[in-house]
Amino acid sequence: MPFLRTAKEQPTAPLHGFKLAYPMVSADGLRGGFSGITIGRSSVYGVTADATCAQGARHRSPSRWCDCGFYCMHSIDDARALSCDQDYRYAVILEVVASGRFIRYERGLRYAHQRITAVRAGRCGCGRPAAMFTETAAGLVGWRRLMGACLSCAGHRPAIRLSEFARMLGGPPVTPDDIAQPYRCAEPHAPAAAPGAVAGSALEEADRAAMVPLLSAEVALLQARLDEVQEQLARLTASD
């Protein structure tokens, strides 16, 4: 039985996708870049880059016999879902245009050449949208890994604003992700009282009702004593 080769796909438009990556800054603080979140985390790439085999093989990437190459997803929702994983929560979302050799898989592409068109920073660790990047404890030779932080959490630590990181990249805009908004706080309500507190409140009301006539009697007695003192004072002053 003859082997039937499927026709090679010839895309008529650029292939767009979304991927996660870690933001990086060079040791001299002058250049920005990205590293992969899995097999590509041992190297740093810029706005435009060609894939090479992470295993050191000399074949062209991507190869069907290897897991090398750039990866991206078709849907930004899939990229956001992956960023919820605790291992990737400080990664950013890159919007890319893929070209060259490519292989399709269920949710995206594995490809040879990419150009980054936009960078979306996610949430700070506190849940607020990131406004800048601060350093982490991780990095590579010549590069330091960054993570998103809000103004409050960044505090007095050295930080790179998103607009400044975009300048370091020399190209695509860097903005907070559209969905990276803080959670809505519930409307404030009075806390529910515990059963003991309810009983104590009822007892307090009963005590208050009983105290009113007693206090009224005390006030009347004080008023009578004050009237007596005033009369005695009047007699003393009149005799002088």
mmCIF file of C-alpha atoms in Angstrom:
data_model
loop_
_atom_site.group_PDB
_atom_site.id
_atom_site.type_symbol
_atom_site.label_atom_id
_atom_site.label_comp_id
_atom_site.label_asym_id
_atom_site.label_seq_id
_atom_site.Cartn_x
_atom_site.Cartn_y
_atom_site.Cartn_z
ATOM 1 C CA MET A 1 0.000 0.000 0.000
ATOM 2 C CA PRO A 2 1.565 3.295 -1.053
ATOM 3 C CA PHE A 3 2.331 5.927 1.602
ATOM 4 C CA LEU A 4 0.179 9.027 1.156
ATOM 5 C CA ARG A 5 1.940 12.253 2.052
ATOM 6 C CA THR A 6 -0.335 15.039 3.248
ATOM 7 C CA ALA A 7 -0.093 18.344 1.432
ATOM 8 C CA LYS A 8 2.206 20.910 3.017
ATOM 9 C CA GLU A 9 0.204 23.749 4.571
ATOM 10 C CA GLN A 10 0.819 27.140 3.000
ATOM 11 C CA PRO A 11 -0.697 29.816 5.272
ATOM 12 C CA THR A 12 -1.979 32.908 3.481
ATOM 13 C CA ALA A 13 -1.835 35.172 6.553
ATOM 14 C CA PRO A 14 0.527 35.611 9.513
ATOM 15 C CA LEU A 15 0.078 33.054 12.272
ATOM 16 C CA HIS A 16 -0.755 34.816 15.516
ATOM 17 C CA GLY A 17 -0.499 33.253 18.957
ATOM 18 C CA PHE A 18 -0.048 33.760 22.682
ATOM 19 C CA LYS A 19 2.579 32.319 24.979
ATOM 20 C CA LEU A 20 3.978 32.632 28.487
ATOM 21 C CA ALA A 21 7.524 33.792 29.220
ATOM 22 C CA TYR A 22 9.569 35.218 32.072
ATOM 23 C CA PRO A 23 10.700 38.852 31.694
ATOM 24 C CA MET A 24 14.473 39.270 32.012
ATOM 25 C CA VAL A 25 16.858 42.220 32.320
ATOM 26 C CA SER A 26 20.535 42.148 31.409
ATOM 27 C CA ALA A 27 23.187 42.418 34.113
ATOM 28 C CA ASP A 28 24.015 45.980 33.018
ATOM 29 C CA GLY A 29 20.338 46.964 33.197
ATOM 30 C CA LEU A 30 20.240 48.150 29.582
ATOM 31 C CA ARG A 31 18.428 45.373 27.716
ATOM 32 C CA GLY A 32 15.223 43.450 28.183
ATOM 33 C CA GLY A 33 14.389 39.959 27.020
ATOM 34 C CA PHE A 34 12.479 36.783 27.837
ATOM 35 C CA SER A 35 13.152 33.208 28.804
ATOM 36 C CA GLY A 36 10.904 30.203 28.348
ATOM 37 C CA ILE A 37 8.891 28.647 31.147
ATOM 38 C CA THR A 38 9.847 25.006 30.448
ATOM 39 C CA ILE A 39 12.555 23.659 28.127
ATOM 40 C CA GLY A 40 13.470 27.163 26.956
ATOM 41 C CA ARG A 41 14.214 28.653 30.365
ATOM 42 C CA SER A 42 17.961 28.169 29.942
ATOM 43 C CA SER A 43 18.234 30.845 27.224
ATOM 44 C CA VAL A 44 17.065 34.409 26.638
ATOM 45 C CA TYR A 45 15.561 35.793 23.431
ATOM 46 C CA GLY A 46 14.572 39.228 22.209
ATOM 47 C CA VAL A 47 11.673 40.697 20.246
ATOM 48 C CA THR A 48 12.635 38.698 17.147
ATOM 49 C CA ALA A 49 14.273 35.314 17.446
ATOM 50 C CA ASP A 50 14.947 32.016 15.692
ATOM 51 C CA ALA A 51 14.435 28.743 17.526
ATOM 52 C CA THR A 52 17.343 26.390 18.160
ATOM 53 C CA CYS A 53 17.328 22.912 19.634
ATOM 54 C CA ALA A 54 17.415 23.115 23.426
ATOM 55 C CA GLN A 55 19.120 19.711 23.495
ATOM 56 C CA GLY A 56 22.081 20.998 21.477
ATOM 57 C CA ALA A 57 21.265 18.976 18.362
ATOM 58 C CA ARG A 58 22.132 20.480 14.973
ATOM 59 C CA HIS A 59 18.825 19.754 13.219
ATOM 60 C CA ARG A 60 16.447 22.487 12.131
ATOM 61 C CA SER A 61 13.779 23.501 14.646
ATOM 62 C CA PRO A 62 11.106 22.458 15.084
ATOM 63 C CA SER A 63 11.737 18.795 14.396
ATOM 64 C CA ARG A 64 9.087 16.095 14.575
ATOM 65 C CA TRP A 65 11.632 13.880 16.351
ATOM 66 C CA CYS A 66 12.417 16.452 19.063
ATOM 67 C CA ASP A 67 10.511 18.818 21.349
ATOM 68 C CA CYS A 68 12.517 21.889 20.276
ATOM 69 C CA GLY A 69 11.104 25.095 18.811
ATOM 70 C CA PHE A 70 8.990 27.973 20.040
ATOM 71 C CA TYR A 71 5.517 27.180 21.323
ATOM 72 C CA CYS A 72 2.389 29.315 21.313
ATOM 73 C CA MET A 73 -1.339 28.886 21.847
ATOM 74 C CA HIS A 74 -4.134 29.988 19.544
ATOM 75 C CA SER A 75 -6.243 31.464 22.364
ATOM 76 C CA ILE A 76 -5.292 34.076 24.926
ATOM 77 C CA ASP A 77 -7.746 32.404 27.300
ATOM 78 C CA ASP A 78 -5.615 29.246 27.224
ATOM 79 C CA ALA A 79 -2.518 31.322 27.988
ATOM 80 C CA ARG A 80 -4.278 33.018 30.903
ATOM 81 C CA ALA A 81 -5.452 29.663 32.226
ATOM 82 C CA LEU A 82 -1.885 28.333 32.163
ATOM 83 C CA SER A 83 -0.643 31.416 34.021
ATOM 84 C CA CYS A 84 -2.826 30.422 36.988
ATOM 85 C CA ASP A 85 -0.445 27.523 37.669
ATOM 86 C CA GLN A 86 1.684 28.416 40.701
ATOM 87 C CA ASP A 87 4.855 27.628 38.747
ATOM 88 C CA TYR A 88 4.001 30.217 36.075
ATOM 89 C CA ARG A 89 2.098 32.871 38.019
ATOM 90 C CA TYR A 90 4.838 35.504 37.527
ATOM 91 C CA ALA A 91 5.168 34.907 33.793
ATOM 92 C CA VAL A 92 3.910 37.472 31.295
ATOM 93 C CA ILE A 93 1.771 36.816 28.214
ATOM 94 C CA LEU A 94 3.414 37.505 24.867
ATOM 95 C CA GLU A 95 1.452 38.134 21.693
ATOM 96 C CA VAL A 96 3.533 36.758 18.831
ATOM 97 C CA VAL A 97 3.557 36.362 15.074
ATOM 98 C CA ALA A 98 4.942 32.952 14.087
ATOM 99 C CA SER A 99 6.627 32.185 10.775
ATOM 100 C CA GLY A 100 8.964 29.688 9.126
ATOM 101 C CA ARG A 101 8.659 25.958 9.734
ATOM 102 C CA PHE A 102 5.767 25.110 12.014
ATOM 103 C CA ILE A 103 3.904 22.128 13.405
ATOM 104 C CA ARG A 104 0.349 22.313 14.629
ATOM 105 C CA TYR A 105 -0.778 20.676 17.835
ATOM 106 C CA GLU A 106 -4.135 20.602 19.588
ATOM 107 C CA ARG A 107 -4.130 24.126 21.018
ATOM 108 C CA GLY A 108 -1.419 25.929 19.138
ATOM 109 C CA LEU A 109 1.800 25.866 17.155
ATOM 110 C CA ARG A 110 5.417 24.821 17.424
ATOM 111 C CA TYR A 111 7.427 27.012 15.095
ATOM 112 C CA ALA A 112 10.829 28.281 14.006
ATOM 113 C CA HIS A 113 10.710 32.097 14.004
ATOM 114 C CA GLN A 114 8.773 34.591 16.092
ATOM 115 C CA ARG A 115 8.218 38.309 16.448
ATOM 116 C CA ILE A 116 6.741 39.662 19.679
ATOM 117 C CA THR A 117 4.053 42.287 19.044
ATOM 118 C CA ALA A 118 2.821 42.969 22.605
ATOM 119 C CA VAL A 119 3.599 42.066 26.209
ATOM 120 C CA ARG A 120 0.886 41.702 28.844
ATOM 121 C CA ALA A 121 1.910 41.798 32.502
ATOM 122 C CA GLY A 122 -0.342 39.934 34.939
ATOM 123 C CA ARG A 123 -1.148 40.474 38.576
ATOM 124 C CA CYS A 124 1.161 41.359 41.415
ATOM 125 C CA GLY A 125 1.425 38.737 44.135
ATOM 126 C CA CYS A 126 -1.131 40.739 46.167
ATOM 127 C CA GLY A 127 -3.719 40.534 43.384
ATOM 128 C CA ARG A 128 -3.444 44.082 42.039
ATOM 129 C CA PRO A 129 -2.466 44.776 38.396
ATOM 130 C CA ALA A 130 1.311 44.987 37.922
ATOM 131 C CA ALA A 131 2.667 48.482 37.294
ATOM 132 C CA MET A 132 6.380 47.614 37.205
ATOM 133 C CA PHE A 133 8.876 44.777 37.330
ATOM 134 C CA THR A 134 11.077 43.928 40.295
ATOM 135 C CA GLU A 135 13.859 41.371 40.576
ATOM 136 C CA THR A 136 13.391 37.819 41.751
ATOM 137 C CA ALA A 137 16.000 35.509 43.212
ATOM 138 C CA ALA A 138 16.279 33.615 39.908
ATOM 139 C CA GLY A 139 18.313 34.318 36.797
ATOM 140 C CA LEU A 140 20.825 33.142 34.209
ATOM 141 C CA VAL A 141 24.413 34.098 33.535
ATOM 142 C CA GLY A 142 24.223 37.754 32.494
ATOM 143 C CA TRP A 143 20.472 38.027 33.076
ATOM 144 C CA ARG A 144 18.162 38.577 36.060
ATOM 145 C CA ARG A 145 14.576 37.346 36.108
ATOM 146 C CA LEU A 146 11.840 39.866 36.844
ATOM 147 C CA MET A 147 8.291 39.651 38.128
ATOM 148 C CA GLY A 148 5.341 42.037 38.060
ATOM 149 C CA ALA A 149 4.564 44.154 41.133
ATOM 150 C CA CYS A 150 2.151 46.935 42.018
ATOM 151 C CA LEU A 151 3.336 50.320 43.303
ATOM 152 C CA SER A 152 2.518 49.446 46.904
ATOM 153 C CA CYS A 153 4.315 46.091 46.998
ATOM 154 C CA ALA A 154 7.345 47.372 45.087
ATOM 155 C CA GLY A 155 7.966 49.848 47.906
ATOM 156 C CA HIS A 156 11.547 51.134 47.874
ATOM 157 C CA ARG A 157 12.974 48.153 45.974
ATOM 158 C CA PRO A 158 14.694 48.822 42.631
ATOM 159 C CA ALA A 159 12.022 48.518 39.948
ATOM 160 C CA ILE A 160 11.512 48.952 36.211
ATOM 161 C CA ARG A 161 8.287 50.564 35.037
ATOM 162 C CA LEU A 162 6.434 48.800 32.245
ATOM 163 C CA SER A 163 7.055 51.669 29.833
ATOM 164 C CA GLU A 164 10.782 51.569 30.626
ATOM 165 C CA PHE A 165 10.915 47.818 30.021
ATOM 166 C CA ALA A 166 9.244 48.405 26.643
ATOM 167 C CA ARG A 167 12.045 50.856 25.810
ATOM 168 C CA MET A 168 14.629 48.241 26.800
ATOM 169 C CA LEU A 169 13.000 45.764 24.436
ATOM 170 C CA GLY A 170 13.119 48.290 21.634
ATOM 171 C CA GLY A 171 9.736 47.510 20.207
ATOM 172 C CA PRO A 172 6.436 46.120 21.486
ATOM 173 C CA PRO A 173 4.279 47.855 24.117
ATOM 174 C CA VAL A 174 4.250 46.452 27.652
ATOM 175 C CA THR A 175 0.945 46.938 29.463
ATOM 176 C CA PRO A 176 -1.070 45.292 32.262
ATOM 177 C CA ASP A 177 -3.228 42.456 30.976
ATOM 178 C CA ASP A 178 -6.805 43.567 30.330
ATOM 179 C CA ILE A 179 -8.157 41.001 32.765
ATOM 180 C CA ALA A 180 -5.591 41.716 35.491
ATOM 181 C CA GLN A 181 -7.968 43.746 37.643
ATOM 182 C CA PRO A 182 -8.173 43.448 41.414
ATOM 183 C CA TYR A 183 -11.001 41.385 42.787
ATOM 184 C CA ARG A 184 -14.123 43.323 43.676
ATOM 185 C CA CYS A 185 -14.572 43.681 47.389
ATOM 186 C CA ALA A 186 -17.947 42.740 48.822
ATOM 187 C CA GLU A 187 -20.099 45.578 50.123
ATOM 188 C CA PRO A 188 -19.342 46.137 53.793
ATOM 189 C CA HIS A 189 -21.911 44.683 56.158
ATOM 190 C CA ALA A 190 -22.113 44.642 59.918
ATOM 191 C CA PRO A 191 -20.619 41.364 61.114
ATOM 192 C CA ALA A 192 -23.111 38.792 62.273
ATOM 193 C CA ALA A 193 -23.293 38.696 66.041
ATOM 194 C CA ALA A 194 -22.549 35.494 67.871
ATOM 195 C CA PRO A 195 -25.363 33.895 69.908
ATOM 196 C CA GLY A 196 -23.711 35.048 73.143
ATOM 197 C CA ALA A 197 -23.541 38.582 71.819
ATOM 198 C CA VAL A 198 -27.250 38.519 70.982
ATOM 199 C CA ALA A 199 -28.090 37.349 74.494
ATOM 200 C CA GLY A 200 -25.803 39.995 75.958
ATOM 201 C CA SER A 201 -27.466 42.670 73.860
ATOM 202 C CA ALA A 202 -30.931 41.637 75.061
ATOM 203 C CA LEU A 203 -29.708 41.660 78.661
ATOM 204 C CA GLU A 204 -28.272 45.119 78.164
ATOM 205 C CA GLU A 205 -31.625 46.390 76.909
ATOM 206 C CA ALA A 206 -33.372 44.929 79.957
ATOM 207 C CA ASP A 207 -30.833 46.528 82.338
ATOM 208 C CA ARG A 208 -31.257 49.851 80.600
ATOM 209 C CA ALA A 209 -35.039 49.759 81.060
ATOM 210 C CA ALA A 210 -34.613 49.010 84.750
ATOM 211 C CA MET A 211 -32.008 51.741 85.294
ATOM 212 C CA VAL A 212 -34.023 54.634 83.869
ATOM 213 C CA PRO A 213 -36.378 55.077 86.854
ATOM 214 C CA LEU A 214 -33.505 54.598 89.311
ATOM 215 C CA LEU A 215 -31.450 57.297 87.650
ATOM 216 C CA SER A 216 -34.441 59.592 87.516
ATOM 217 C CA ALA A 217 -34.896 59.200 91.275
ATOM 218 C CA GLU A 218 -31.200 59.940 91.876
ATOM 219 C CA VAL A 219 -31.452 63.118 89.812
ATOM 220 C CA ALA A 220 -34.526 64.255 91.787
ATOM 221 C CA LEU A 221 -32.722 63.642 95.082
ATOM 222 C CA LEU A 222 -29.673 65.597 93.957
ATOM 223 C CA GLN A 223 -31.887 68.443 92.831
ATOM 224 C CA ALA A 224 -33.589 68.540 96.255
ATOM 225 C CA ARG A 225 -30.199 68.624 98.036
ATOM 226 C CA LEU A 226 -29.048 71.407 95.743
ATOM 227 C CA ASP A 227 -32.156 73.428 96.548
ATOM 228 C CA GLU A 228 -31.480 72.961 100.301
ATOM 229 C CA VAL A 229 -27.863 74.115 99.928
ATOM 230 C CA GLN A 230 -28.964 77.192 98.007
ATOM 231 C CA GLU A 231 -31.474 78.091 100.756
ATOM 232 C CA GLN A 232 -28.806 77.806 103.464
ATOM 233 C CA LEU A 233 -26.400 79.892 101.390
ATOM 234 C CA ALA A 234 -29.099 82.531 100.955
ATOM 235 C CA ARG A 235 -29.700 82.750 104.752
ATOM 236 C CA LEU A 236 -25.979 83.086 105.466
ATOM 237 C CA THR A 237 -25.462 85.864 102.968
ATOM 238 C CA ALA A 238 -28.598 87.697 104.171
ATOM 239 C CA SER A 239 -27.356 87.685 107.805
ATOM 240 C CA ASP A 240 -24.072 89.292 106.710
#
